[in-house]
Short mmCIF file of C-alpha atoms in Angstrom, two decimals:
data_model
loop_
_atom_site.label_atom_id
_atom_site.label_comp_id
_atom_site.label_asym_id
_atom_site.label_seq_id
_atom_site.Cartn_x
_atom_site.Cartn_y
_atom_site.Cartn_z
CA UNK F 1 56.62 9.76 75.83
CA UNK F 2 59.32 10.45 77.94
CA UNK F 3 59.07 8.93 81.22
CA UNK F 4 59.04 11.31 84.11
CA UNK F 5 63.34 11.19 85.78
CA UNK F 6 63.07 11.04 88.93
CA UNK F 7 64.41 14.22 90.81
CA UNK F 8 68.04 14.45 92.69
CA UNK F 9 68.74 16.01 95.69
CA UNK F 10 70.75 19.72 95.17
CA UNK F 11 74.25 20.12 96.35
CA UNK F 12 77.14 23.04 96.29
CA UNK F 13 79.12 22.77 92.98
CA UNK F 14 81.81 24.76 91.84
CA UNK F 15 83.03 26.07 89.04
CA UNK F 16 85.21 28.26 86.78
CA UNK F 17 83.79 30.72 84.19
CA UNK F 18 84.49 33.75 83.43
CA UNK F 19 83.07 36.97 84.72
CA UNK F 20 81.97 39.89 82.99
CA UNK F 21 82.56 43.41 83.85
CA UNK F 22 80.90 45.62 81.05
CA UNK F 23 79.77 44.68 77.65
CA UNK F 24 79.08 46.83 74.36
CA UNK F 25 78.19 46.98 71.57
CA UNK F 26 79.62 49.16 68.76
CA UNK F 27 79.86 50.36 65.19
CA UNK F 28 83.48 51.86 64.02
CA UNK F 29 84.58 52.54 60.21
CA UNK F 30 86.94 54.38 58.38
CA UNK F 31 88.50 54.88 55.02
CA UNK F 32 91.53 53.77 53.59
CA UNK F 33 93.65 55.34 50.28
CA UNK F 34 96.42 53.73 49.71
CA UNK F 35 98.96 55.51 47.70
CA UNK F 36 101.74 54.33 45.16
CA UNK F 37 101.71 51.20 43.00
CA UNK F 38 100.10 47.88 45.04
CA UNK F 39 101.36 44.31 43.87
CA UNK F 40 99.30 42.42 41.89
CA UNK F 41 101.22 38.89 41.16
CA UNK F 42 100.26 38.09 37.42
CA UNK F 43 100.18 41.89 36.45
CA UNK F 44 102.06 42.92 32.99
CA UNK F 45 102.59 45.78 32.12
CA UNK F 46 100.26 44.58 29.07
CA UNK F 47 97.39 44.37 31.07
CA UNK F 48 94.32 46.33 29.52
CA UNK F 49 92.56 47.53 32.31
CA UNK F 50 89.84 49.06 30.76
CA UNK F 51 86.55 48.01 32.21
CA UNK F 52 88.11 46.47 35.37
CA UNK F 53 85.73 46.08 38.42
CA UNK F 54 88.10 46.14 41.70
CA UNK F 55 86.30 44.89 44.49
CA UNK F 56 88.48 44.15 48.09
CA UNK F 57 88.05 41.69 51.38
CA UNK F 58 89.11 42.03 54.74
CA UNK F 59 89.91 39.90 57.70
CA UNK F 60 91.29 40.03 61.18
CA UNK F 61 94.87 39.95 61.60
CA UNK F 62 96.16 36.10 62.30
CA UNK F 63 98.63 37.66 65.03
CA UNK F 64 97.70 40.17 67.74
CA UNK F 65 94.00 41.43 66.20
CA UNK F 66 93.55 42.98 69.24
CA UNK F 67 96.37 45.56 71.49
CA UNK F 68 95.42 47.68 74.40
CA UNK F 69 97.23 50.26 73.75
CA UNK F 70 96.63 52.00 76.77
CA UNK F 71 94.22 52.00 79.78
CA UNK F 72 93.89 55.19 81.90
CA UNK F 73 91.09 55.58 85.27
CA UNK F 74 88.59 58.12 84.63
CA UNK F 75 85.77 59.06 86.93
CA UNK F 76 82.36 59.75 85.86
CA UNK F 77 78.60 60.55 87.66
CA UNK F 78 76.52 58.37 86.78
CA UNK F 79 72.65 58.23 88.69
CA UNK F 80 74.25 60.95 91.67
CA UNK F 81 76.97 58.21 91.85
CA UNK F 82 81.10 58.36 90.89
CA UNK F 83 82.46 55.87 89.50
CA UNK F 84 85.39 54.87 88.17
CA UNK F 85 85.76 53.66 84.82
CA UNK F 86 88.54 52.94 82.52
CA UNK F 87 89.47 54.91 78.90
CA UNK F 88 90.73 52.22 76.37
CA UNK F 89 92.94 52.77 73.39
CA UNK F 90 92.57 49.42 71.30
CA UNK F 91 94.62 48.92 68.25
CA UNK F 92 92.53 46.76 65.74
CA UNK F 93 94.75 45.12 63.25
CA UNK F 94 93.15 43.37 60.38
CA UNK F 95 94.14 42.18 56.60
CA UNK F 96 93.51 43.38 53.44
CA UNK F 97 93.19 42.55 49.90
CA UNK F 98 91.72 43.35 46.43
CA UNK F 99 90.48 42.18 43.44
CA UNK F 100 90.65 43.07 40.15
CA UNK F 101 88.60 41.46 38.12
CA UNK F 102 88.78 42.16 34.31
CA UNK F 103 85.21 42.47 31.78
CA UNK F 104 86.46 38.86 30.40
CA UNK F 105 86.58 37.09 33.89
CA UNK F 106 90.06 36.88 34.73
CA UNK F 107 91.12 38.15 37.93
CA UNK F 108 93.89 39.28 40.06
CA UNK F 109 94.21 39.45 43.69
CA UNK F 110 97.10 41.68 45.49
CA UNK F 111 99.39 40.58 48.21
CA UNK F 112 97.81 40.94 51.57
CA UNK F 113 97.53 44.79 53.08
CA UNK F 114 98.46 44.75 56.60
CA UNK F 115 95.70 47.56 58.16
CA UNK F 116 95.72 49.07 61.59
CA UNK F 117 93.14 51.29 63.08
CA UNK F 118 93.02 52.83 66.51
CA UNK F 119 90.11 53.82 68.79
CA UNK F 120 89.03 54.32 72.12
CA UNK F 121 85.59 53.28 74.60
CA UNK F 122 85.03 53.59 77.79
CA UNK F 123 84.09 50.34 79.80
CA UNK F 124 84.63 48.96 83.69
CA UNK F 125 88.36 47.10 82.78
CA UNK F 126 89.86 47.78 86.22
CA UNK F 127 93.55 46.09 85.61
CA UNK F 128 94.11 42.42 85.75
CA UNK F 129 90.91 41.94 83.20
CA UNK F 130 90.89 41.30 80.04
CA UNK F 131 89.56 42.99 77.27
CA UNK F 132 87.52 40.52 74.38
CA UNK F 133 86.97 41.99 70.79
CA UNK F 134 84.06 39.46 68.87
CA UNK F 135 83.62 40.97 65.20
CA UNK F 136 80.23 40.42 64.49
CA UNK F 137 80.30 42.11 60.81
CA UNK F 138 83.19 43.11 59.11
CA UNK F 139 83.32 44.23 55.47
CA UNK F 140 85.05 46.71 52.84
CA UNK F 141 83.32 48.55 49.81
CA UNK F 142 85.64 50.47 47.39
CA UNK F 143 84.33 53.72 47.00
CA UNK F 144 86.78 55.02 44.50
CA UNK F 145 89.23 54.01 42.39
CA UNK F 146 90.11 56.30 39.67
CA UNK F 147 92.52 55.39 36.75
CA UNK F 148 94.54 52.01 37.08
CA UNK F 149 97.78 51.46 35.52
CA UNK F 150 99.54 48.53 35.15
CA UNK F 151 103.06 47.41 35.93
CA UNK F 152 105.07 45.00 36.30
CA UNK F 153 103.44 42.85 39.19
CA UNK F 154 101.89 46.10 40.09
CA UNK F 155 98.43 48.07 39.67
CA UNK F 156 98.74 52.15 40.62
CA UNK F 157 94.79 53.62 41.28
CA UNK F 158 95.04 57.54 40.79
CA UNK F 159 92.70 57.96 43.47
CA UNK F 160 91.81 54.54 45.48
CA UNK F 161 89.44 54.85 48.38
CA UNK F 162 88.25 51.25 50.70
CA UNK F 163 85.86 52.11 53.61
CA UNK F 164 85.96 48.98 56.34
CA UNK F 165 82.99 49.13 58.23
CA UNK F 166 83.31 46.96 61.63
CA UNK F 167 79.98 45.38 64.51
CA UNK F 168 81.69 45.00 67.60
CA UNK F 169 81.11 43.06 70.36
CA UNK F 170 83.37 44.41 73.51
CA UNK F 171 83.67 42.83 76.32
CA UNK F 172 85.89 43.45 79.60
CA UNK F 173 86.09 39.70 81.44
CA UNK F 174 88.18 38.12 84.00
CA UNK F 175 88.02 34.34 85.73
CA UNK F 176 86.00 33.48 89.12
CA UNK F 177 85.32 30.50 90.82
CA UNK F 178 81.60 30.61 91.78
CA UNK F 179 79.44 29.09 94.02
CA UNK F 180 75.97 27.83 93.60
CA UNK F 181 73.44 25.44 94.72
CA UNK F 182 72.33 23.05 91.58
CA UNK F 183 71.33 19.44 90.59
CA UNK F 184 73.23 17.13 88.27
CA UNK F 185 72.12 16.50 84.73
CA UNK F 186 70.30 12.72 84.54
CA UNK F 187 70.60 11.82 81.03
CA UNK F 188 66.31 11.46 79.35
CA UNK F 189 64.91 8.09 78.40
CA UNK F 190 64.88 7.20 75.05
CA UNK F 191 62.84 8.01 72.36
CA UNK F 192 59.95 4.79 71.72
CA UNK F 193 60.71 2.63 68.52
CA UNK F 194 58.69 0.39 66.83
CA UNK F 195 59.28 -1.74 63.63
CA UNK F 196 56.57 -0.60 61.07
CA UNK F 197 54.74 -2.70 59.86
CA UNK F 198 54.10 -4.23 56.54
CA UNK F 199 53.44 -1.71 53.72
CA UNK F 200 51.72 -2.61 49.88
CA UNK F 201 51.86 -0.68 47.43
CA UNK F 202 48.80 0.45 46.48
CA UNK F 203 46.99 -1.47 43.62
CA UNK F 204 44.14 -1.13 40.51
CA UNK F 205 41.31 -3.38 40.96
CA UNK F 206 39.54 -1.60 38.59
CA UNK F 207 41.77 -2.61 36.19
CA UNK F 208 43.84 -5.39 37.24
CA UNK F 209 43.22 -7.92 37.42
CA UNK F 210 40.41 -8.16 34.79
CA UNK F 211 36.79 -9.48 35.50
CA UNK F 212 35.86 -12.31 33.43
#
């Protein structure tokens, strides 16, 4: 059993935290329909693409995944009160790759394709606040491909359409220093432990040792 830890006197402490001004969860989806040949290393004009299965992968861009293009103050009437909120124009940058799998298991992966899409959201995000976006889900699927034509290091799709779906958590934050009354944590008591006793395997006295 854990021992009860002695209570400690409380005192005022200050810590640095990020205050959340506003927070929404939003879904977004968009279609991407590239035209022209797409680079696929290893593809040759003689590659037979009959029966190929086309899939895709999408991830946030490693450089500037989120860019706030505009922050405009707007007045809203909420519960009879006039509130000033910010209409944000946000550019989201992604990296897409396309995978072509032949019936014999051979796979070809395209060079990375940069994607950018913009959307507008309304938040309490006055000038000075940071806007942070966490992609809770990011996926894509191939809707149509049309006819695939192999070239030298390229594949041309006659009707390629890829749908990208995004679930995102959007917060406006600002670093603040807060003061509150708290008790410093103490280490817990160590769990009791004892060495186990000697354990002997179960015997079979009905057959050994033999009687008589």
